[in-house]
Amino acid sequence: MNFEIAVAAALAVAALLAIARTLWRQHRAEAGSRSRSWRVAGLLLAQPVLAALLYFALFPPRLPGRAGTLVVATAASADSAWRQAAGEVRVRLPEAPAGLDGERVPDLATALRRYPQLQRISVVGAGLSARDRDAVRGRALEFAPAPLPRGIVGAWTPARIGAGESFFVHGRAEGAGGGAVELLDPAGQRVDRAALAADGSFALQAVARVAGRAGFALRAVDAQQRELERLELPLSVEAETPARVLLLAGAPGPEFKYLRRWASDAGLKLHTQIAAGAGLQLGDAPLRIDAPTLAGFDAVVLDERAWDALAPAQRGALVAALRAGLGVVLRATGPLSAGLRAQLRELGLEPGAGADTASVRLPPERADEAALRARLGPGSADAPRSREQAPPALPGLIRRSLALDGPSLQALGADADGKAFAAWRAAGQGRIALWGLSDSFRLVLAGRDDAHARLWSQALSAVARPRSVARLRIDGDARAGERVSVCGATAPTWVSAPDGTRSALRVDPAAGPQACAGYWPVAAGWHVLERGEQRQDFYVRGADEASGLRASELRDATAALALRSAEALQPRAAGLSGERGSPWPWFAAWLALCAALWWFERSRLGRGGVAAGSNS
């Protein structure tokens, strides 16, 4: 199309130059020898006509009447929809039902090679697989989708799940109005349950306790609690690089004690310094609070007394490290001093004095009793939990009265009334959080150490220094027999199949900096991507596994193709697409006009000072 525009522009410029030349010669000629006006008009009109004829000789107009429709039957094509589809040629792909009429073809590309004159494609049924989608390029596509099967038709998990992290599973179910979806852990225990929304969507939450391959599952039930489908949800939980945390306390206390215990159990790399008065310190060996020391930590947790006890140079180093990417959590265990409030204002915070306290009721949990028991686990040897024991209720807590609802603050936690008791904001490249709870340790004493861990895990995850993890990206769900796109293969990358077969990935040169390569898995199961010392697991589903997910994937991909081709429908309707006509009539007309104009320019018809038709 760009070449056509360039040729049209060149011909237009040539015609304008010829018109300008004719007018200039007419202007320069003496009054008595000037050509008649009808002769000049004929010469001027001939130039654009010649240019147009030459353009159509090079690019003949398209013939829309020659562009027909190819009707394609895919999986789950209903007989009624197949009969209603209009088109010149009907073909059936291998996955289409056998009872439909039409020519059977191995793939869509073969059908288009057999019928190159057909420029429209009408797809009936579940949709086109990855094998046939590239063949649609450049053609208009219409799609009549088949109804989705009853059950789970969508399940999306985070691209990366770290050990000890909580994660969400979002999805959608079809034909289960009034039902629910449950998330089962690898032991088969229900860890979360959610009622389906009006559109069938759901969101579930769980905790990835240990690194490795984890076999979670989704279970969909209808309004009568009858099981509709159980969908395996294989997840790869990756080992986290332990965060480096510096804990500073102005005095010993239970809040700091249980925070330290949680951080140790969570596998964080801790360094603790607790001021005991009279210059004494408890915990680890004292460190110099300066720029090199703070550069070795991802987050600092301290209370207002520890902040006030820092020397000006130490506070300056802490603020500089914060702006350079360090995460800081400031625990308000008492009223904030005027100096501390002034320093917080410089960081964009105005929390108030925090002189008063208020009671806090944590939001009610949406998980039922069985799910809570599964999350709490069997307990420890010192404090075992019985499976029949009801989960303890969340106790009431106390918080400082801080202003944490400003527009520049992001809530870290809120009570049952929606009022934030902890919030953070960005400060340069780092983040600073204000923590208003003064007795979150009561959660542990009440037997709800899971809630205590969840609160502090969210806080540190939000503010800790970000750590980049170079990972390979797998686009879409991997399925046996279909191409899997692996991006980020900047170094030699191998794939190990379940049977031990290793295949080298070849990067597509056209992929650019994304460094994407294609891989065709043969068998279902766990595969391993190997890039140097890095290992990354991914699961390949079988060709017939998770039929609801498969049907939704085909439907969404084909609908996206049809949407992208919508712009092509208007040019086709306007006659700007299809097979081009013959160039010879246009060339013959151009040649005849050129010959006539050549004779007319050399004749004396209409020239000034000469009578029409006289001989001289």
Coordinates of C-alpha atoms in Angstrom, one line a residue:
M1 CA 0.0 0.0 0.0
N2 CA 2.8 2.4 0.7
F3 CA 4.4 1.7 -2.7
E4 CA 1.0 2.4 -4.4
I5 CA 0.8 5.8 -2.6
A6 CA 4.4 6.6 -3.6
V7 CA 3.6 5.9 -7.3
A8 CA 0.4 7.9 -7.1
A9 CA 2.3 10.8 -5.6
A10 CA 4.9 10.7 -8.3
L11 CA 2.3 10.6 -11.1
A12 CA 0.5 13.5 -9.5
V13 CA 3.7 15.6 -9.4
A14 CA 4.4 14.8 -13.0
A15 CA 0.9 15.9 -14.1
L16 CA 1.3 19.1 -12.1
L17 CA 4.7 19.8 -13.7
A18 CA 3.2 19.2 -17.2
I19 CA 0.3 21.6 -16.4
A20 CA 2.7 24.2 -15.1
R21 CA 4.9 23.9 -18.2
T22 CA 1.9 24.4 -20.5
L23 CA 0.7 27.5 -18.6
W24 CA 4.2 28.9 -18.6
R25 CA 4.6 28.5 -22.4
Q26 CA 1.2 30.1 -22.9
H27 CA 2.2 33.1 -20.7
R28 CA 5.6 33.6 -22.4
A29 CA 4.1 33.6 -25.9
E30 CA 3.3 36.9 -27.6
A31 CA -0.3 38.0 -27.6
G32 CA -0.8 37.3 -31.3
S33 CA 0.8 33.8 -31.2
R34 CA -0.9 32.5 -28.1
S35 CA -3.0 29.3 -28.5
R36 CA -6.8 29.3 -28.3
S37 CA -8.3 28.7 -24.9
W38 CA -10.0 25.4 -26.0
R39 CA -6.6 24.1 -27.1
V40 CA -5.0 25.1 -23.7
A41 CA -7.9 23.5 -21.8
G42 CA -7.5 20.3 -23.8
L43 CA -3.8 20.1 -23.0
L44 CA -4.3 20.8 -19.3
L45 CA -7.1 18.2 -18.9
A46 CA -5.2 15.5 -20.7
Q47 CA -2.3 15.5 -18.1
P48 CA -4.3 14.2 -15.0
V49 CA -6.2 11.8 -17.3
L50 CA -2.9 10.4 -18.5
A51 CA -1.6 10.1 -15.0
A52 CA -4.8 8.3 -13.8
L53 CA -4.8 5.8 -16.7
L54 CA -1.1 5.0 -16.1
Y55 CA -1.8 4.5 -12.4
F56 CA -4.7 2.0 -13.1
A57 CA -2.5 0.3 -15.6
L58 CA 0.0 -0.3 -12.9
F59 CA -2.5 -1.0 -10.1
P60 CA -5.8 -2.2 -11.6
P61 CA -8.9 -1.7 -9.4
R62 CA -9.9 -4.7 -7.3
L63 CA -13.0 -6.8 -8.1
P64 CA -15.0 -7.3 -4.9
G65 CA -17.3 -9.7 -6.6
R66 CA -14.5 -12.2 -6.9
A67 CA -14.0 -12.4 -3.1
G68 CA -16.2 -15.2 -1.6
T69 CA -16.6 -16.7 1.8
L70 CA -15.0 -19.9 3.2
V71 CA -17.1 -21.5 6.0
V72 CA -14.9 -23.4 8.4
A73 CA -16.2 -26.0 10.9
T74 CA -14.1 -26.4 14.1
A75 CA -14.6 -28.4 17.3
A76 CA -18.1 -28.3 18.9
S77 CA -19.7 -27.0 15.7
A78 CA -23.5 -27.5 16.1
D79 CA -25.4 -28.7 13.1
S80 CA -27.9 -25.9 13.2
A81 CA -25.2 -23.2 13.3
W82 CA -23.4 -25.0 10.5
R83 CA -26.5 -24.9 8.2
Q84 CA -27.2 -21.3 8.9
A85 CA -23.6 -20.1 8.0
A86 CA -23.6 -18.7 4.4
G87 CA -20.6 -19.1 2.1
E88 CA -19.4 -20.4 -1.2
V89 CA -17.2 -23.2 0.1
R90 CA -17.5 -25.4 3.3
V91 CA -14.6 -27.2 4.8
R92 CA -14.2 -29.2 8.0
L93 CA -11.0 -29.1 10.1
P94 CA -9.8 -32.4 11.7
E95 CA -11.4 -31.5 15.1
A96 CA -14.8 -30.8 13.7
P97 CA -17.7 -33.2 14.2
A98 CA -17.8 -36.0 11.6
G99 CA -21.5 -35.7 10.8
L100 CA -21.2 -32.2 9.2
D101 CA -21.2 -31.9 5.4
G102 CA -18.2 -30.2 3.7
E103 CA -14.8 -31.0 2.5
R104 CA -12.4 -32.3 5.1
V105 CA -9.0 -30.5 5.2
P106 CA -5.9 -31.1 7.4
D107 CA -5.7 -27.4 8.3
L108 CA -6.9 -23.9 7.3
A109 CA -3.8 -23.0 5.3
T110 CA -4.5 -26.0 3.0
A111 CA -8.1 -24.8 2.4
L112 CA -6.9 -21.3 1.5
R113 CA -4.4 -22.7 -0.9
R114 CA -7.1 -24.7 -2.6
Y115 CA -9.4 -21.7 -2.8
P116 CA -7.2 -18.6 -3.1
Q117 CA -10.1 -16.4 -4.5
L118 CA -12.0 -16.6 -1.2
Q119 CA -11.1 -13.6 1.0
R120 CA -13.6 -14.0 3.8
I121 CA -13.5 -16.7 6.5
S122 CA -16.5 -17.6 8.6
V123 CA -15.6 -19.8 11.6
V124 CA -18.3 -21.9 13.3
G125 CA -17.8 -23.8 16.6
A126 CA -15.2 -23.6 19.4
G127 CA -12.7 -21.6 17.4
L128 CA -9.3 -21.8 15.6
S129 CA -6.4 -23.5 17.3
A130 CA -2.9 -22.1 17.2
R131 CA -2.2 -24.2 14.1
D132 CA -4.6 -22.2 12.0
R133 CA -4.5 -18.6 13.3
D134 CA -1.5 -17.4 11.3
A135 CA -3.3 -18.5 8.0
V136 CA -6.1 -15.9 8.7
R137 CA -3.7 -13.0 8.2
G138 CA -4.9 -10.5 5.6
R139 CA -8.4 -11.8 5.4
A140 CA -11.7 -10.8 7.0
L141 CA -12.9 -13.2 9.7
E142 CA -16.3 -13.7 11.1
F143 CA -16.9 -15.9 14.2
A144 CA -20.0 -17.7 15.4
P145 CA -18.8 -19.2 18.7
A146 CA -20.3 -22.3 20.3
P147 CA -21.5 -22.1 23.9
L148 CA -18.9 -22.8 26.5
P149 CA -19.1 -26.0 28.4
R150 CA -20.4 -26.0 32.0
G151 CA -17.7 -25.8 34.6
I152 CA -14.5 -23.8 35.0
V153 CA -13.6 -21.9 31.9
G154 CA -10.9 -19.5 33.2
A155 CA -8.2 -19.8 35.8
W156 CA -5.4 -17.3 36.1
T157 CA -2.5 -17.4 38.6
P158 CA 0.5 -15.1 39.1
A159 CA 3.4 -15.6 36.8
R160 CA 5.7 -16.0 39.8
I161 CA 4.9 -17.3 43.2
G162 CA 7.5 -17.1 46.0
A163 CA 7.7 -19.5 48.9
G164 CA 5.8 -18.1 51.9
E165 CA 3.8 -15.6 49.8
S166 CA 0.1 -15.4 49.6
F167 CA -1.3 -15.5 46.1
F168 CA -4.7 -15.1 44.4
V169 CA -6.3 -17.3 41.8
H170 CA -8.8 -15.5 39.6
G171 CA -11.1 -17.3 37.2
R172 CA -14.6 -17.7 35.8
A173 CA -17.1 -20.5 35.8
E174 CA -19.9 -21.2 33.2
G175 CA -23.4 -22.6 33.9
A176 CA -23.0 -22.6 37.7
G177 CA -25.4 -19.8 38.8
G178 CA -25.7 -19.7 42.5
G179 CA -22.7 -22.0 43.0
A180 CA -19.3 -21.6 44.3
V181 CA -15.6 -22.5 43.7
E182 CA -13.3 -23.9 46.2
L183 CA -9.5 -23.9 46.3
L184 CA -7.9 -27.1 47.6
D185 CA -4.3 -27.4 48.8
P186 CA -2.0 -30.2 47.8
A187 CA -3.3 -32.3 50.7
G188 CA -6.8 -31.9 49.4
Q189 CA -8.0 -29.6 52.2
R190 CA -10.1 -26.6 51.3
V191 CA -8.2 -23.4 52.0
D192 CA -10.6 -20.9 50.4
R193 CA -14.1 -20.8 49.0
A194 CA -15.9 -18.0 47.0
A195 CA -19.4 -17.7 45.8
L196 CA -19.7 -17.0 42.1
A197 CA -20.5 -13.4 41.0
A198 CA -23.3 -12.7 38.5
D199 CA -20.9 -13.1 35.6
G200 CA -19.4 -16.3 37.0
S201 CA -16.1 -14.7 38.1
F202 CA -14.3 -15.7 41.4
A203 CA -11.2 -14.9 43.3
L204 CA -9.5 -17.2 45.8
Q205 CA -6.5 -16.8 48.0
A206 CA -3.9 -19.2 49.5
V207 CA -0.4 -19.3 50.9
A208 CA 2.5 -21.1 49.2
R209 CA 4.2 -22.5 52.2
V210 CA 7.3 -24.2 50.7
A211 CA 9.2 -24.0 47.4
G212 CA 8.7 -26.7 44.8
R213 CA 6.0 -28.1 42.6
A214 CA 2.6 -27.9 44.3
G215 CA -0.6 -29.6 43.1
F216 CA -3.4 -27.2 44.1
A217 CA -6.9 -27.8 42.6
L218 CA -10.2 -25.9 41.9
R219 CA -13.5 -27.5 42.7
A220 CA -16.7 -26.0 41.2
V221 CA -20.1 -26.8 42.7
D222 CA -23.6 -25.7 41.7
A223 CA -26.3 -24.1 43.8
Q224 CA -27.2 -27.6 45.2
Q225 CA -23.5 -28.1 46.2
R226 CA -23.1 -30.9 43.6
E227 CA -19.6 -31.0 42.1
L228 CA -19.5 -29.8 38.5
E229 CA -15.7 -30.1 37.9
R230 CA -12.4 -30.6 39.7
L231 CA -9.6 -28.8 37.9
E232 CA -6.0 -29.6 38.6
L233 CA -4.0 -26.4 39.2
P234 CA -0.2 -27.3 39.1
L235 CA 1.9 -24.4 40.5
S236 CA 5.6 -23.9 40.7
V237 CA 6.6 -22.2 43.9
E238 CA 10.0 -20.6 43.7
A239 CA 12.5 -20.2 46.5
E240 CA 12.7 -16.6 47.6
T241 CA 16.0 -14.9 48.3
P242 CA 15.6 -13.9 52.0
A243 CA 15.0 -10.3 52.5
R244 CA 17.6 -8.5 54.7
V245 CA 15.8 -6.7 57.5
L246 CA 17.2 -4.4 60.2
L247 CA 15.1 -4.2 63.4
L248 CA 15.6 -1.3 65.7
A249 CA 13.7 -0.8 68.9
G250 CA 13.9 1.9 71.5
A251 CA 13.0 -0.5 74.3
P252 CA 12.1 -4.2 74.7
G253 CA 8.5 -5.1 74.4
P254 CA 6.1 -7.9 73.3
E255 CA 5.3 -6.3 70.0
F256 CA 9.0 -6.4 68.9
K257 CA 9.5 -9.8 70.4
Y258 CA 6.8 -11.5 68.3
L259 CA 7.7 -9.4 65.2
R260 CA 11.3 -10.8 65.6
R261 CA 9.9 -14.3 66.0
W262 CA 7.8 -14.0 62.9
A263 CA 10.7 -12.7 60.8
S264 CA 12.9 -15.5 61.9
D265 CA 10.2 -18.1 61.1
A266 CA 9.7 -16.5 57.7
G267 CA 13.3 -17.0 56.8
L268 CA 14.3 -13.3 56.7
K269 CA 17.9 -12.4 57.3
L270 CA 17.6 -10.4 60.5
H271 CA 19.8 -8.1 62.5
T272 CA 18.2 -6.7 65.7
Q273 CA 19.3 -3.9 68.0
I274 CA 17.2 -3.2 71.1
A275 CA 18.1 -0.3 73.4
A276 CA 17.8 -1.4 77.0
G277 CA 18.8 1.9 78.6
A278 CA 22.0 3.3 80.1
G279 CA 23.7 2.7 76.8
L280 CA 23.1 -1.0 76.8
Q281 CA 21.8 -2.8 73.7
L282 CA 20.3 -6.3 73.3
G283 CA 20.2 -8.5 70.2
D284 CA 23.0 -8.7 67.7
A285 CA 26.3 -6.9 67.6
P286 CA 25.7 -3.1 67.1
L287 CA 26.1 -1.8 63.6
R288 CA 27.1 1.7 62.5
I289 CA 24.0 3.3 61.0
D290 CA 25.6 4.8 57.9
A291 CA 25.2 4.6 54.1
P292 CA 27.3 1.4 53.6
T293 CA 25.5 -0.5 56.3
L294 CA 22.0 0.5 55.1
A295 CA 22.9 -0.4 51.6
G296 CA 23.2 -4.0 52.8
F297 CA 19.5 -4.2 53.9
D298 CA 16.2 -4.3 52.1
A299 CA 14.1 -2.9 54.9
V300 CA 14.4 -1.2 58.2
V301 CA 11.7 -1.6 60.9
L302 CA 11.9 0.8 63.9
D303 CA 9.7 2.5 66.4
E304 CA 9.5 6.3 67.1
R305 CA 11.8 6.0 70.1
A306 CA 14.5 4.4 68.0
W307 CA 14.1 7.1 65.3
D308 CA 14.4 9.9 67.9
A309 CA 17.5 8.2 69.4
L310 CA 19.4 8.3 66.1
A311 CA 22.0 11.0 65.7
P312 CA 21.4 13.6 63.0
A313 CA 24.0 12.0 60.8
Q314 CA 22.4 8.6 61.2
R315 CA 18.9 10.0 60.4
G316 CA 20.4 11.7 57.3
A317 CA 21.9 8.4 56.2
L318 CA 18.6 6.6 56.8
V319 CA 16.7 9.2 54.7
A320 CA 19.2 9.1 51.9
A321 CA 19.1 5.3 51.9
L322 CA 15.2 5.5 51.8
R323 CA 15.3 7.8 48.8
A324 CA 17.8 5.4 47.1
G325 CA 15.4 2.4 47.4
L326 CA 15.4 1.2 51.0
G327 CA 12.1 0.3 52.6
V328 CA 11.3 1.8 56.1
V329 CA 8.5 0.8 58.4
L330 CA 8.0 3.3 61.3
R331 CA 6.0 1.7 64.2
A332 CA 4.1 4.3 66.2
T333 CA 3.9 2.9 69.7
G334 CA 3.4 6.2 71.4
P335 CA 2.9 9.9 70.7
L336 CA 5.2 11.3 67.9
S337 CA 7.6 14.0 68.9
A338 CA 7.5 17.4 67.2
G339 CA 10.9 16.8 65.7
L340 CA 9.8 13.4 64.2
R341 CA 6.7 15.0 62.8
A342 CA 8.8 17.7 61.1
Q343 CA 11.1 15.1 59.6
L344 CA 8.0 13.1 58.4
R345 CA 6.6 16.3 56.8
E346 CA 9.8 16.6 54.7
L347 CA 9.0 13.1 53.4
G348 CA 5.5 14.1 52.5
L349 CA 3.7 12.7 55.5
E350 CA 1.5 14.5 58.0
P351 CA 0.2 11.8 60.4
G352 CA -0.5 14.0 63.3
A353 CA 0.7 13.6 66.9
G354 CA -0.8 10.2 67.5
A355 CA -1.5 11.1 71.1
D356 CA -4.8 9.2 71.3
T357 CA -5.6 5.5 70.8
A358 CA -8.6 3.7 69.4
S359 CA -9.8 0.1 69.3
V360 CA -9.5 -1.9 66.1
R361 CA -11.7 -4.7 64.8
L362 CA -10.1 -6.5 61.9
P363 CA -12.3 -7.2 58.9
P364 CA -14.3 -10.5 59.1
E365 CA -12.7 -13.3 57.2
R366 CA -14.4 -14.6 54.2
A367 CA -12.9 -18.1 54.6
D368 CA -15.2 -20.6 56.3
E369 CA -14.3 -22.7 59.4
A370 CA -12.9 -25.6 57.4
A371 CA -10.7 -23.4 55.3
L372 CA -9.4 -21.6 58.4
R373 CA -8.5 -24.9 60.0
A374 CA -6.6 -25.8 56.9
R375 CA -4.7 -22.5 56.8
L376 CA -3.8 -22.8 60.5
G377 CA -2.5 -26.3 60.1
P378 CA -1.9 -28.9 62.8
G379 CA 0.1 -26.5 65.0
S380 CA 3.4 -27.4 66.6
A381 CA 4.6 -30.0 69.0
D382 CA 4.3 -27.6 71.9
A383 CA 0.9 -26.3 70.8
P384 CA -0.9 -28.9 68.6
R385 CA -4.3 -28.0 67.0
S386 CA -7.1 -30.5 66.7
R387 CA -8.9 -30.9 63.4
E388 CA -12.2 -30.6 65.3
Q389 CA -11.1 -27.5 67.2
A390 CA -12.9 -24.3 66.1
P391 CA -10.5 -21.6 64.8
P392 CA -10.0 -18.9 67.4
A393 CA -11.7 -15.6 66.7
L394 CA -9.7 -12.5 65.9
P395 CA -9.1 -10.4 69.0
G396 CA -9.6 -6.7 69.3
L397 CA -6.5 -4.5 68.9
I398 CA -5.3 -1.0 69.7
R399 CA -4.0 1.5 67.3
R400 CA -2.6 5.1 67.5
S401 CA -4.9 7.8 66.1
L402 CA -2.9 8.8 63.0
A403 CA -4.0 10.5 59.8
L404 CA -3.4 7.7 57.3
D405 CA -6.1 8.4 54.8
G406 CA -4.3 11.1 52.7
P407 CA -4.5 11.0 48.9
S408 CA -0.8 10.3 48.6
L409 CA -0.9 7.3 51.0
Q410 CA -1.6 3.6 50.1
A411 CA -3.3 1.6 52.7
L412 CA -1.4 -1.4 54.1
G413 CA -4.3 -2.6 56.3
A414 CA -7.7 -1.4 57.3
D415 CA -10.2 -2.3 60.1
A416 CA -13.7 -3.5 59.7
D417 CA -14.9 0.0 59.2
G418 CA -12.5 0.6 56.4
K419 CA -10.2 3.0 58.3
A420 CA -6.5 2.5 57.7
F421 CA -4.2 1.5 60.6
A422 CA -1.1 1.3 58.4
A423 CA -0.2 3.1 55.1
W424 CA 2.8 3.8 52.9
R425 CA 4.0 6.3 50.3
A426 CA 6.9 6.6 47.9
A427 CA 9.9 8.6 48.9
G428 CA 12.3 8.8 46.0
Q429 CA 13.0 5.3 44.9
G430 CA 12.1 3.8 48.3
R431 CA 8.9 3.6 50.3
I432 CA 8.1 4.6 53.9
A433 CA 5.3 3.1 55.9
L434 CA 3.6 4.2 59.1
W435 CA 2.3 1.3 61.3
G436 CA -0.3 2.3 63.8
L437 CA -1.0 -1.0 65.5
S438 CA 0.6 -1.2 68.9
D439 CA -0.4 -4.7 70.0
S440 CA -0.5 -6.9 66.9
F441 CA 1.2 -9.5 69.0
R442 CA -2.2 -10.3 70.6
L443 CA -3.0 -12.1 67.4
V444 CA -0.3 -14.7 68.2
L445 CA -1.4 -15.0 71.8
A446 CA -5.0 -15.6 70.6
G447 CA -3.8 -18.5 68.4
R448 CA -4.1 -16.5 65.2
D449 CA -0.4 -16.3 64.2
D450 CA -1.6 -16.7 60.6
A451 CA -3.2 -13.3 60.7
H452 CA -0.2 -11.8 62.4
A453 CA 2.1 -13.2 59.7
R454 CA -0.2 -12.0 57.0
L455 CA -0.2 -8.4 58.2
W456 CA 3.5 -8.1 58.5
S457 CA 4.2 -10.0 55.3
Q458 CA 2.0 -7.6 53.4
A459 CA 3.8 -4.6 55.1
L460 CA 7.3 -5.8 54.3
S461 CA 6.4 -7.0 50.8
A462 CA 5.0 -3.5 50.0
V463 CA 8.0 -1.5 51.1
A464 CA 11.1 -3.7 50.9
R465 CA 13.8 -2.8 48.3
P466 CA 12.7 -4.4 45.0
R467 CA 14.9 -7.2 43.7
S468 CA 14.9 -8.0 40.0
V469 CA 14.6 -11.6 39.1
A470 CA 15.6 -12.5 35.6
R471 CA 12.9 -15.0 34.5
L472 CA 11.9 -16.6 31.3
R473 CA 8.4 -15.7 30.2
I474 CA 6.0 -18.3 28.9
D475 CA 3.1 -16.8 26.9
G476 CA -0.2 -18.5 27.5
D477 CA -1.0 -21.9 28.9
A478 CA 1.3 -24.7 27.7
R479 CA -0.5 -27.6 26.1
A480 CA 0.9 -30.8 24.5
G481 CA 1.0 -30.7 20.7
E482 CA 0.9 -26.9 20.5
R483 CA 3.6 -24.2 20.2
V484 CA 4.8 -22.6 23.4
S485 CA 6.4 -19.2 23.2
V486 CA 9.3 -18.7 25.6
C487 CA 10.7 -15.2 25.8
G488 CA 13.8 -13.9 27.5
A489 CA 16.1 -16.6 26.2
T490 CA 19.1 -14.2 25.9
A491 CA 21.5 -17.0 26.8
P492 CA 21.6 -20.6 25.6
T493 CA 18.4 -22.2 26.9
W494 CA 17.3 -25.8 27.1
V495 CA 14.0 -27.6 27.9
S496 CA 13.9 -30.9 29.7
A497 CA 10.7 -33.0 29.1
P498 CA 9.3 -35.4 31.7
D499 CA 11.0 -38.3 29.9
G500 CA 14.4 -36.6 30.2
T501 CA 14.6 -35.5 26.6
R502 CA 16.5 -32.1 26.3
S503 CA 15.8 -29.7 23.5
A504 CA 17.7 -26.5 22.7
L505 CA 15.6 -23.4 22.0
R506 CA 16.4 -21.4 18.9
V507 CA 15.6 -17.7 19.3
D508 CA 13.5 -16.2 16.5
P509 CA 15.6 -13.4 14.9
A510 CA 12.4 -11.4 14.2
A511 CA 11.6 -11.4 18.0
G512 CA 14.0 -8.5 18.6
P513 CA 15.1 -7.7 22.2
Q514 CA 12.4 -10.0 23.7
A515 CA 14.4 -13.0 22.5
C516 CA 11.4 -15.3 22.0
A517 CA 11.7 -18.9 20.9
G518 CA 9.2 -21.6 20.1
Y519 CA 8.9 -25.0 21.7
W520 CA 6.5 -27.8 20.8
P521 CA 5.9 -30.1 23.9
V522 CA 5.0 -33.7 23.0
A523 CA 3.9 -35.0 26.4
A524 CA 2.0 -33.6 29.3
G525 CA 3.6 -33.0 32.7
W526 CA 6.3 -30.9 34.3
H527 CA 9.0 -29.5 32.1
V528 CA 12.1 -27.6 33.2
L529 CA 13.7 -24.5 31.5
E530 CA 17.5 -24.5 31.9
R531 CA 19.5 -21.3 31.3
G532 CA 22.9 -21.5 32.8
E533 CA 22.5 -22.2 36.5
Q534 CA 18.8 -21.1 36.5
R535 CA 16.0 -23.7 36.6
Q536 CA 12.4 -22.8 36.0
D537 CA 9.5 -25.3 36.1
F538 CA 6.4 -25.1 34.0
Y539 CA 3.5 -27.5 33.5
V540 CA 2.2 -28.7 30.2
R541 CA -1.4 -29.8 30.1
G542 CA -2.6 -32.7 28.0
A543 CA -4.4 -32.0 24.7
D544 CA -7.8 -33.1 26.1
E545 CA -7.2 -31.9 29.7
A546 CA -9.3 -29.0 31.2
S547 CA -11.9 -28.9 28.4
G548 CA -13.4 -25.7 29.8
L549 CA -10.1 -23.8 29.8
R550 CA -9.4 -25.2 26.3
A551 CA -12.8 -24.0 24.9
S552 CA -12.4 -20.6 26.5
E553 CA -8.9 -20.2 25.1
L554 CA -10.0 -21.1 21.5
R555 CA -13.0 -18.8 21.8
D556 CA -11.0 -15.8 23.1
A557 CA -8.2 -16.2 20.6
T558 CA -10.6 -16.5 17.6
A559 CA -12.7 -13.6 18.8
A560 CA -9.5 -11.4 19.0
L561 CA -8.7 -12.4 15.4
A562 CA -12.2 -11.4 14.3
L563 CA -11.9 -8.1 16.1
R564 CA -8.6 -7.3 14.5
S565 CA -10.0 -8.1 11.1
A566 CA -13.0 -5.8 11.6
E567 CA -11.1 -2.9 10.0
A568 CA -10.6 -5.0 6.9
L569 CA -14.3 -5.5 6.4
Q570 CA -15.1 -1.9 5.5
P571 CA -12.4 -1.7 2.7
R572 CA -13.7 -5.0 1.3
A573 CA -17.3 -3.7 1.3
A574 CA -16.1 -0.5 -0.4
G575 CA -14.5 -2.6 -3.2
L576 CA -10.9 -1.8 -2.2
S577 CA -9.9 -5.4 -1.6
G578 CA -10.1 -8.7 -3.4
E579 CA -8.5 -9.8 -6.7
R580 CA -7.3 -7.1 -9.0
G581 CA -8.7 -6.8 -12.5
S582 CA -6.8 -6.9 -15.8
P583 CA -4.4 -4.0 -16.4
W584 CA -4.5 -4.3 -20.3
P585 CA -7.7 -2.2 -20.9
W586 CA -6.2 0.7 -18.8
F587 CA -2.9 0.4 -20.6
A588 CA -4.5 0.4 -24.0
A589 CA -6.5 3.5 -23.1
W590 CA -3.3 5.2 -21.8
L591 CA -1.4 4.4 -24.9
A592 CA -4.2 5.6 -27.2
L593 CA -4.5 8.9 -25.3
C594 CA -0.7 9.4 -25.4
A595 CA -0.7 8.9 -29.2
A596 CA -3.7 11.3 -29.6
L597 CA -2.0 13.9 -27.4
W598 CA 1.3 13.5 -29.3
W599 CA -0.5 14.3 -32.5
F600 CA -2.5 17.2 -31.1
E601 CA 0.6 18.9 -29.6
R602 CA 2.3 18.8 -33.0
S603 CA -0.7 19.9 -35.0
R604 CA -1.6 23.6 -35.6
L605 CA -5.1 23.3 -34.4
G606 CA -6.0 26.1 -32.1
R607 CA -2.6 27.9 -32.4
G608 CA -2.6 31.7 -32.4
G609 CA -2.3 33.5 -35.8
V610 CA -3.3 30.4 -37.9
A611 CA -6.8 29.6 -39.0
A612 CA -8.2 26.3 -38.0
G613 CA -7.6 23.7 -40.7
S614 CA -5.4 26.0 -43.0
N615 CA -2.3 24.7 -44.7
S616 CA 1.0 26.5 -44.5

